[in-house]
Amino acid sequence: MHLPNPKWLSLDDAIVERQRQRDAGHTMVMTNGCFDLLHVGHISYLKASRDLGDQLWVLINSDESVRALKGPTRPIESEAERAYCLGALSCVDYVVVFNNPRLVTEIKQLQPDIYTKAGDYTLDTLHQGERAAFEAVGTQIQFLPFLEGFSTTKMIEKIHKAGSL
């Protein structure tokens, strides 16, 4: 199944587009994650991230990367499906899929102005290689309020429970 998604950029295309947007004076906000099953917590967080700059770029883990982080039963949705859902949101300007468990290379190449993470993270709990890369390129790191009670894991548990009724 082909899912048309003009917001999904390869890393090479993203580097070119980022330079074009930087030259135009646009502020890039970047966030990342698996975004396996899109939920209220994700949407709230993405909208708040977008409000911080001119554009929101969402970097998502590839299917292989999600499996390495979350285990063999994940992701629930493929990277194409996850990218399509994120690309359908008006608050998201671009989606880039990355293959490594961490973003160090992409951070250095895209050099975002602002990086956001949900408030369940701190500077100390961020991956320290990623944190160092953000600091090296001058990215401002912001933690946004965490909407309690929403997670992909909780959604999966709820679905399993509903299926056993």
mmCIF file of C-alpha atoms in Angstrom:
data_model
loop_
_atom_site.group_PDB
_atom_site.id
_atom_site.type_symbol
_atom_site.label_atom_id
_atom_site.label_comp_id
_atom_site.label_asym_id
_atom_site.label_seq_id
_atom_site.Cartn_x
_atom_site.Cartn_y
_atom_site.Cartn_z
ATOM 1 C CA MET A 1 0.000 0.000 0.000
ATOM 2 C CA HIS A 2 1.393 3.387 -1.016
ATOM 3 C CA LEU A 3 0.698 6.248 1.371
ATOM 4 C CA PRO A 4 1.360 9.599 -0.308
ATOM 5 C CA ASN A 5 3.182 11.832 2.144
ATOM 6 C CA PRO A 6 4.763 15.058 0.879
ATOM 7 C CA LYS A 7 5.965 15.857 4.400
ATOM 8 C CA TRP A 8 8.170 12.725 4.606
ATOM 9 C CA LEU A 9 11.742 13.611 3.668
ATOM 10 C CA SER A 10 14.778 11.407 3.313
ATOM 11 C CA LEU A 11 17.715 12.616 5.388
ATOM 12 C CA ASP A 12 19.458 13.936 2.248
ATOM 13 C CA ASP A 13 16.352 15.896 1.228
ATOM 14 C CA ALA A 14 15.898 17.081 4.807
ATOM 15 C CA ILE A 15 19.427 18.521 4.876
ATOM 16 C CA VAL A 16 18.730 20.501 1.692
ATOM 17 C CA GLU A 17 15.306 21.666 2.932
ATOM 18 C CA ARG A 18 16.716 22.635 6.324
ATOM 19 C CA GLN A 19 19.325 24.850 4.673
ATOM 20 C CA ARG A 20 16.629 26.438 2.482
ATOM 21 C CA GLN A 21 14.454 27.123 5.530
ATOM 22 C CA ARG A 22 17.424 28.457 7.524
ATOM 23 C CA ASP A 23 18.300 30.813 4.650
ATOM 24 C CA ALA A 24 14.681 32.044 4.716
ATOM 25 C CA GLY A 25 15.062 32.807 8.443
ATOM 26 C CA HIS A 26 12.659 30.116 9.672
ATOM 27 C CA THR A 27 13.055 28.697 13.171
ATOM 28 C CA MET A 28 13.128 24.901 13.254
ATOM 29 C CA VAL A 29 11.732 23.022 16.228
ATOM 30 C CA MET A 30 12.662 19.350 16.251
ATOM 31 C CA THR A 31 11.431 16.448 18.306
ATOM 32 C CA ASN A 32 11.784 12.717 17.969
ATOM 33 C CA GLY A 33 10.349 9.414 19.074
ATOM 34 C CA CYS A 34 8.675 6.210 17.971
ATOM 35 C CA PHE A 35 5.133 7.640 17.766
ATOM 36 C CA ASP A 36 3.904 4.066 17.416
ATOM 37 C CA LEU A 37 0.219 4.607 18.176
ATOM 38 C CA LEU A 38 -0.647 8.279 18.005
ATOM 39 C CA HIS A 39 -2.541 9.371 21.135
ATOM 40 C CA VAL A 40 -3.745 12.474 22.994
ATOM 41 C CA GLY A 41 -0.413 12.885 24.785
ATOM 42 C CA HIS A 42 1.450 12.946 21.460
ATOM 43 C CA ILE A 43 -0.947 15.446 19.879
ATOM 44 C CA SER A 44 -0.834 17.805 22.864
ATOM 45 C CA TYR A 45 2.949 17.658 22.926
ATOM 46 C CA LEU A 46 3.328 18.150 19.158
ATOM 47 C CA LYS A 47 1.014 21.163 19.133
ATOM 48 C CA ALA A 48 2.928 22.748 22.029
ATOM 49 C CA SER A 49 6.227 22.060 20.228
ATOM 50 C CA ARG A 50 5.000 23.714 17.029
ATOM 51 C CA ASP A 51 4.074 26.866 18.942
ATOM 52 C CA LEU A 52 7.756 27.423 19.766
ATOM 53 C CA GLY A 53 8.940 28.099 16.203
ATOM 54 C CA ASP A 54 8.132 28.480 12.531
ATOM 55 C CA GLN A 55 8.316 24.780 11.712
ATOM 56 C CA LEU A 56 8.059 21.461 13.531
ATOM 57 C CA TRP A 57 10.166 18.595 12.252
ATOM 58 C CA VAL A 58 9.435 15.175 13.730
ATOM 59 C CA LEU A 59 12.149 12.547 13.464
ATOM 60 C CA ILE A 60 10.807 9.042 13.996
ATOM 61 C CA ASN A 61 12.598 5.796 14.652
ATOM 62 C CA SER A 62 12.579 3.329 11.764
ATOM 63 C CA ASP A 63 10.850 -0.001 12.303
ATOM 64 C CA GLU A 64 14.211 -1.664 12.943
ATOM 65 C CA SER A 65 15.165 1.018 15.452
ATOM 66 C CA VAL A 66 11.828 0.684 17.296
ATOM 67 C CA ARG A 67 12.341 -3.095 17.582
ATOM 68 C CA ALA A 68 15.808 -2.505 19.030
ATOM 69 C CA LEU A 69 14.396 -0.084 21.620
ATOM 70 C CA LYS A 70 10.997 -1.638 22.431
ATOM 71 C CA GLY A 71 11.298 -5.335 21.606
ATOM 72 C CA PRO A 72 10.210 -7.748 18.861
ATOM 73 C CA THR A 73 6.459 -7.007 19.056
ATOM 74 C CA ARG A 74 6.883 -3.347 18.215
ATOM 75 C CA PRO A 75 6.216 -1.227 16.299
ATOM 76 C CA ILE A 76 2.487 -1.802 15.955
ATOM 77 C CA GLU A 77 2.358 0.484 12.908
ATOM 78 C CA SER A 78 5.035 0.581 10.217
ATOM 79 C CA GLU A 79 7.284 3.590 9.751
ATOM 80 C CA ALA A 80 5.299 4.517 6.607
ATOM 81 C CA GLU A 81 2.027 4.404 8.572
ATOM 82 C CA ARG A 82 3.499 6.389 11.467
ATOM 83 C CA ALA A 83 5.005 8.969 9.099
ATOM 84 C CA TYR A 84 1.693 9.270 7.244
ATOM 85 C CA CYS A 85 -0.285 9.879 10.454
ATOM 86 C CA LEU A 86 2.189 12.487 11.663
ATOM 87 C CA GLY A 87 2.279 14.115 8.227
ATOM 88 C CA ALA A 88 -1.508 14.486 8.306
ATOM 89 C CA LEU A 89 -1.268 16.772 11.345
ATOM 90 C CA SER A 90 -1.307 20.496 10.579
ATOM 91 C CA CYS A 91 1.208 21.171 13.382
ATOM 92 C CA VAL A 92 3.846 18.941 11.733
ATOM 93 C CA ASP A 93 5.814 20.407 8.831
ATOM 94 C CA TYR A 94 8.221 17.566 8.050
ATOM 95 C CA VAL A 95 8.818 13.954 9.054
ATOM 96 C CA VAL A 96 12.188 12.218 8.776
ATOM 97 C CA VAL A 97 12.740 8.526 9.561
ATOM 98 C CA PHE A 98 16.061 7.654 11.152
ATOM 99 C CA ASN A 99 17.611 4.193 11.400
ATOM 100 C CA ASN A 100 19.961 4.410 14.359
ATOM 101 C CA PRO A 101 18.751 4.127 17.945
ATOM 102 C CA ARG A 102 20.101 7.640 18.538
ATOM 103 C CA LEU A 103 20.008 10.908 16.546
ATOM 104 C CA VAL A 104 23.562 12.193 16.893
ATOM 105 C CA THR A 105 24.273 12.255 13.133
ATOM 106 C CA GLU A 106 20.912 13.841 12.277
ATOM 107 C CA ILE A 107 21.352 16.522 14.951
ATOM 108 C CA LYS A 108 24.737 17.505 13.541
ATOM 109 C CA GLN A 109 23.390 17.580 9.988
ATOM 110 C CA LEU A 110 20.079 19.375 10.618
ATOM 111 C CA GLN A 111 21.163 21.693 13.455
ATOM 112 C CA PRO A 112 17.723 22.494 14.873
ATOM 113 C CA ASP A 113 17.158 25.801 16.636
ATOM 114 C CA ILE A 114 14.995 24.230 19.356
ATOM 115 C CA TYR A 115 14.616 20.636 20.505
ATOM 116 C CA THR A 116 11.618 19.572 22.544
ATOM 117 C CA LYS A 117 11.027 16.580 24.741
ATOM 118 C CA ALA A 118 8.137 15.779 27.054
ATOM 119 C CA GLY A 119 8.461 16.789 30.690
ATOM 120 C CA ASP A 120 9.058 13.224 31.827
ATOM 121 C CA TYR A 121 12.630 13.823 30.590
ATOM 122 C CA THR A 122 15.342 16.049 32.067
ATOM 123 C CA LEU A 123 18.777 17.135 30.865
ATOM 124 C CA ASP A 124 20.200 14.271 32.912
ATOM 125 C CA THR A 125 17.879 11.621 31.420
ATOM 126 C CA LEU A 126 18.357 12.700 27.797
ATOM 127 C CA HIS A 127 20.764 10.447 25.928
ATOM 128 C CA GLN A 128 24.058 12.153 26.713
ATOM 129 C CA GLY A 129 25.448 11.731 23.182
ATOM 130 C CA GLU A 130 22.365 13.471 21.783
ATOM 131 C CA ARG A 131 22.556 16.173 24.448
ATOM 132 C CA ALA A 132 26.216 16.829 23.571
ATOM 133 C CA ALA A 133 25.342 17.027 19.852
ATOM 134 C CA PHE A 134 22.551 19.554 20.553
ATOM 135 C CA GLU A 135 24.872 21.633 22.688
ATOM 136 C CA ALA A 136 27.597 21.492 20.009
ATOM 137 C CA VAL A 137 25.285 22.951 17.338
ATOM 138 C CA GLY A 138 23.714 25.543 19.654
ATOM 139 C CA THR A 139 20.254 23.987 19.935
ATOM 140 C CA GLN A 140 18.029 25.227 22.757
ATOM 141 C CA ILE A 141 16.556 22.222 24.626
ATOM 142 C CA GLN A 142 13.051 22.651 26.061
ATOM 143 C CA PHE A 143 10.977 20.261 28.139
ATOM 144 C CA LEU A 144 7.235 20.560 27.684
ATOM 145 C CA PRO A 145 4.477 19.554 30.101
ATOM 146 C CA PHE A 146 3.834 15.827 30.180
ATOM 147 C CA LEU A 147 0.194 14.823 29.882
ATOM 148 C CA GLU A 148 -0.149 12.089 32.503
ATOM 149 C CA GLY A 149 -1.967 8.864 31.723
ATOM 150 C CA PHE A 150 -1.297 8.635 27.989
ATOM 151 C CA SER A 151 1.221 6.272 26.421
ATOM 152 C CA THR A 152 1.387 3.726 23.644
ATOM 153 C CA THR A 153 2.031 0.988 26.213
ATOM 154 C CA LYS A 154 -1.144 1.965 28.088
ATOM 155 C CA MET A 155 -3.114 1.984 24.823
ATOM 156 C CA ILE A 156 -1.889 -1.530 24.012
ATOM 157 C CA GLU A 157 -2.843 -2.727 27.505
ATOM 158 C CA LYS A 158 -6.300 -1.161 27.113
ATOM 159 C CA ILE A 159 -6.795 -2.874 23.748
ATOM 160 C CA HIS A 160 -5.743 -6.256 25.181
ATOM 161 C CA LYS A 161 -8.101 -5.796 28.111
ATOM 162 C CA ALA A 162 -11.003 -4.858 25.790
ATOM 163 C CA GLY A 163 -10.274 -7.930 23.651
ATOM 164 C CA SER A 164 -10.534 -10.245 26.629
ATOM 165 C CA LEU A 165 -13.966 -9.011 27.729
#
